[in-house]
Coordinates of N, CA and C in Angstrom, one line a residue:
M173 N -11.0 2.2 -28.3 CA -9.6 3.0 -27.2 C -10.0 1.6 -26.1
A174 N -8.3 1.6 -25.8 CA -7.8 0.5 -25.2 C -7.8 0.1 -23.9
Y175 N -8.3 1.9 -23.0 CA -8.5 1.7 -21.9 C -9.9 0.8 -21.4
T176 N -9.8 0.2 -20.4 CA -11.0 -0.2 -20.2 C -11.8 0.7 -19.2
R177 N -13.3 0.4 -18.5 CA -14.1 1.4 -18.0 C -13.7 1.2 -16.6
Q178 N -13.5 0.1 -15.9 CA -12.4 -0.3 -14.8 C -11.6 0.6 -14.4
E179 N -10.5 0.9 -15.2 CA -9.1 1.5 -15.5 C -9.9 2.7 -15.1
V180 N -10.9 3.2 -15.9 CA -10.8 5.0 -15.8 C -11.4 4.9 -14.4
Q181 N -12.6 4.7 -13.9 CA -12.6 4.6 -12.8 C -12.0 4.0 -11.4
D182 N -11.1 3.4 -11.8 CA -9.9 3.3 -10.6 C -8.9 4.2 -11.2
W183 N -8.7 5.0 -11.7 CA -7.7 6.0 -12.2 C -8.3 7.1 -11.4
V184 N -9.8 7.5 -11.2 CA -10.6 8.7 -11.2 C -10.2 8.3 -9.4
K185 N -10.3 7.3 -8.7 CA -10.1 6.9 -7.3 C -8.4 7.1 -7.0
K186 N -7.7 6.8 -8.1 CA -6.3 6.8 -7.4 C -5.9 8.6 -7.6
L187 N -6.8 9.3 -8.4 CA -6.3 10.6 -8.5 C -6.6 11.4 -7.3
D188 N -7.6 11.1 -6.8 CA -8.5 11.3 -5.2 C -9.8 12.3 -6.2
L189 N -9.8 12.1 -7.5 CA -10.9 13.4 -7.9 C -12.3 12.8 -7.3
N190 N -12.4 11.6 -6.9 CA -13.7 11.4 -6.3 C -13.9 12.0 -5.3
T191 N -12.7 12.8 -4.5 CA -13.4 13.0 -2.7 C -13.5 14.6 -3.0
W192 N -13.9 14.9 -4.3 CA -13.9 16.6 -4.9 C -15.8 16.9 -4.5
G193 N -15.9 15.5 -4.2 CA -17.6 16.2 -4.6 C -17.9 15.1 -5.4
P194 N -19.5 15.1 -6.2 CA -19.9 13.6 -7.1 C -19.2 13.9 -8.2
T195 N -18.3 12.2 -8.4 CA -17.7 12.4 -9.8 C -17.7 11.2 -10.5
E196 N -18.7 11.3 -11.5 CA -19.0 9.6 -12.0 C -18.1 10.0 -13.3
V197 N -17.9 8.5 -13.7 CA -17.7 7.8 -15.4 C -18.2 7.5 -15.8
Y198 N -18.8 8.1 -17.2 CA -19.6 7.3 -18.0 C -19.1 7.4 -19.1
W199 N -19.1 5.9 -19.7 CA -18.2 5.4 -20.7 C -19.7 4.8 -22.0
S200 N -18.7 5.2 -22.8 CA -19.3 4.6 -24.1 C -18.5 4.6 -25.2
D201 N -19.0 3.0 -25.9 CA -17.7 2.9 -26.8 C -18.3 3.1 -28.1
Q202 N -19.7 3.2 -28.0 CA -20.3 3.6 -29.1 C -19.6 4.9 -29.5
F203 N -20.2 5.9 -28.7 CA -19.4 6.8 -29.1 C -18.0 7.0 -28.9
H204 N -17.5 6.5 -28.7 CA -16.1 6.2 -28.2 C -15.5 7.6 -27.5
R205 N -16.0 7.6 -26.0 CA -15.7 9.2 -25.5 C -15.7 8.2 -23.5
V206 N -15.3 9.1 -22.9 CA -15.3 9.1 -21.8 C -15.7 10.4 -21.3
H207 N -17.1 10.4 -20.2 CA -17.4 11.2 -19.6 C -17.1 11.4 -18.4
V208 N -16.4 12.5 -17.7 CA -16.2 12.5 -16.2 C -17.1 13.6 -16.0
I209 N -17.6 13.7 -14.5 CA -18.6 14.4 -14.1 C -18.0 14.8 -13.1
A210 N -17.6 16.1 -12.9 CA -16.7 16.4 -11.7 C -17.7 17.7 -10.6
A211 N -17.2 17.8 -9.4 CA -17.8 18.7 -8.4 C -18.2 19.7 -8.8
D212 N -19.0 20.7 -8.3 CA -19.3 21.7 -9.4 C -18.0 22.8 -9.5
A213 N -17.9 23.3 -10.5 CA -17.2 24.4 -10.8 C -15.8 23.6 -10.6
E214 N -15.3 22.6 -10.6 CA -14.6 21.7 -10.8 C -13.6 21.3 -12.0
S215 N -14.3 21.2 -13.3 CA -14.2 20.3 -14.0 C -12.7 21.1 -15.0
E216 N -12.6 22.3 -14.7 CA -11.3 22.8 -15.3 C -9.9 22.3 -14.6
A217 N -9.9 22.0 -13.3 CA -8.9 21.4 -12.2 C -9.0 20.1 -12.9
V218 N -10.3 19.6 -13.2 CA -10.1 18.1 -12.6 C -9.9 17.6 -14.2
T219 N -9.9 18.5 -15.5 CA -9.3 17.9 -16.6 C -7.7 18.3 -16.5
A220 N -7.4 19.1 -15.9 CA -6.1 19.3 -16.2 C -5.5 18.7 -14.7
K221 N -5.9 18.0 -14.3 CA -5.2 17.0 -13.1 C -5.1 15.7 -14.2
I222 N -6.0 15.6 -14.7 CA -6.0 14.3 -15.4 C -5.1 13.8 -17.1
H223 N -5.0 15.7 -17.0 CA -3.8 15.5 -18.6 C -2.7 15.2 -17.8
A224 N -2.5 16.2 -16.5 CA -0.7 15.9 -15.7 C -1.2 14.4 -15.9
A225 N -1.7 14.2 -15.4 CA -0.8 12.5 -15.0 C -1.1 11.6 -16.1
V226 N -1.8 11.9 -17.3 CA -1.3 11.3 -18.1 C -0.4 11.3 -19.2
E227 N -0.2 12.7 -19.1 CA 1.4 13.0 -19.2 C 2.5 12.4 -18.5
A228 N 2.5 12.7 -16.8 CA 3.6 11.6 -16.6 C 3.3 10.0 -16.6
E229 N 2.7 9.2 -16.9 CA 2.3 8.4 -17.0 C 3.2 8.1 -18.8
I230 N 2.9 8.7 -19.2 CA 3.7 8.7 -20.7 C 5.0 9.0 -20.6
A231 N 5.4 9.8 -19.9 CA 7.0 10.2 -19.6 C 7.4 9.3 -19.0
A232 N 7.0 8.5 -18.0 CA 7.4 7.4 -17.2 C 7.0 5.7 -18.0
G233 N 6.6 6.1 -19.0 CA 6.3 4.7 -19.9 C 5.5 3.6 -19.3
T234 N 4.6 4.2 -18.4 CA 3.8 3.0 -17.5 C 2.5 3.2 -18.5
T235 N 2.4 3.4 -19.6 CA 1.2 3.3 -20.5 C 1.0 3.7 -21.9
D236 N 0.5 3.2 -22.4 CA 1.1 3.6 -24.0 C 0.7 4.6 -24.1
E237 N 1.7 5.1 -25.4 CA 1.0 6.4 -25.7 C 0.0 7.0 -26.2
T238 N 0.3 5.5 -27.4 CA -1.3 5.7 -28.2 C -2.5 6.0 -27.6
D239 N -2.7 5.0 -26.7 CA -3.7 5.1 -26.1 C -4.2 5.7 -24.9
A240 N -3.1 6.8 -24.4 CA -3.3 7.7 -24.1 C -3.4 9.0 -24.6
R241 N -3.4 8.9 -25.6 CA -3.7 10.2 -26.5 C -5.1 9.8 -27.1
D242 N -5.2 8.9 -27.3 CA -6.9 8.4 -27.9 C -7.8 8.8 -26.7
F243 N -7.2 8.2 -25.2 CA -8.0 8.5 -24.5 C -8.0 10.3 -23.9
L244 N -7.2 10.9 -24.1 CA -7.6 12.5 -23.9 C -8.5 13.0 -25.1
E245 N -8.2 12.6 -26.0 CA -8.7 13.2 -27.3 C -10.2 12.5 -27.1
H246 N -10.3 12.0 -26.4 CA -11.9 11.6 -26.1 C -12.6 12.1 -25.4
L247 N -11.7 12.5 -24.3 CA -12.0 12.7 -22.8 C -13.0 14.3 -22.6
I248 N -14.0 14.1 -21.8 CA -15.2 15.2 -22.1 C -15.1 15.5 -20.2
V249 N -15.0 16.5 -19.8 CA -15.0 16.5 -18.4 C -16.3 17.7 -18.3
T250 N -17.3 17.7 -17.1 CA -18.0 18.5 -17.1 C -18.4 18.8 -15.9
D251 N -18.8 20.0 -15.6 CA -19.3 20.2 -13.9 C -20.6 19.1 -13.1
Y252 N -20.7 18.7 -12.4 CA -21.7 18.4 -11.7 C -22.7 19.2 -11.4
A253 N -24.2 19.2 -12.1 CA -25.5 20.5 -11.6 C -26.5 19.3 -11.0
Q254 N -27.0 19.7 -10.2 CA -27.9 19.3 -9.6 C -29.1 19.5 -9.6
E255 N -30.2 18.6 -10.1 CA -31.0 18.9 -11.0 C -32.0 19.5 -10.0
D256 N -32.9 20.4 -10.1 CA -34.2 20.8 -9.7 C -35.0 20.6 -9.4

């Protein structure tokens, strides 16, 4: 994956996803994935917003399409769950 962890974290902030509640970005080069944890019951909305933003950047030519598709393929968004 060509995106860096910092680029993804900056992007989450740019999309205001971090204002919806606890949003964390976990990065694993070893497993080749990005895991975003969104606020309670917001994972579907966050996933849709990320996909729309990526598609917009591809259409505008502001990101490499191969890298963007790779990012989306390895993106996992789950809901935040407080530990008991």
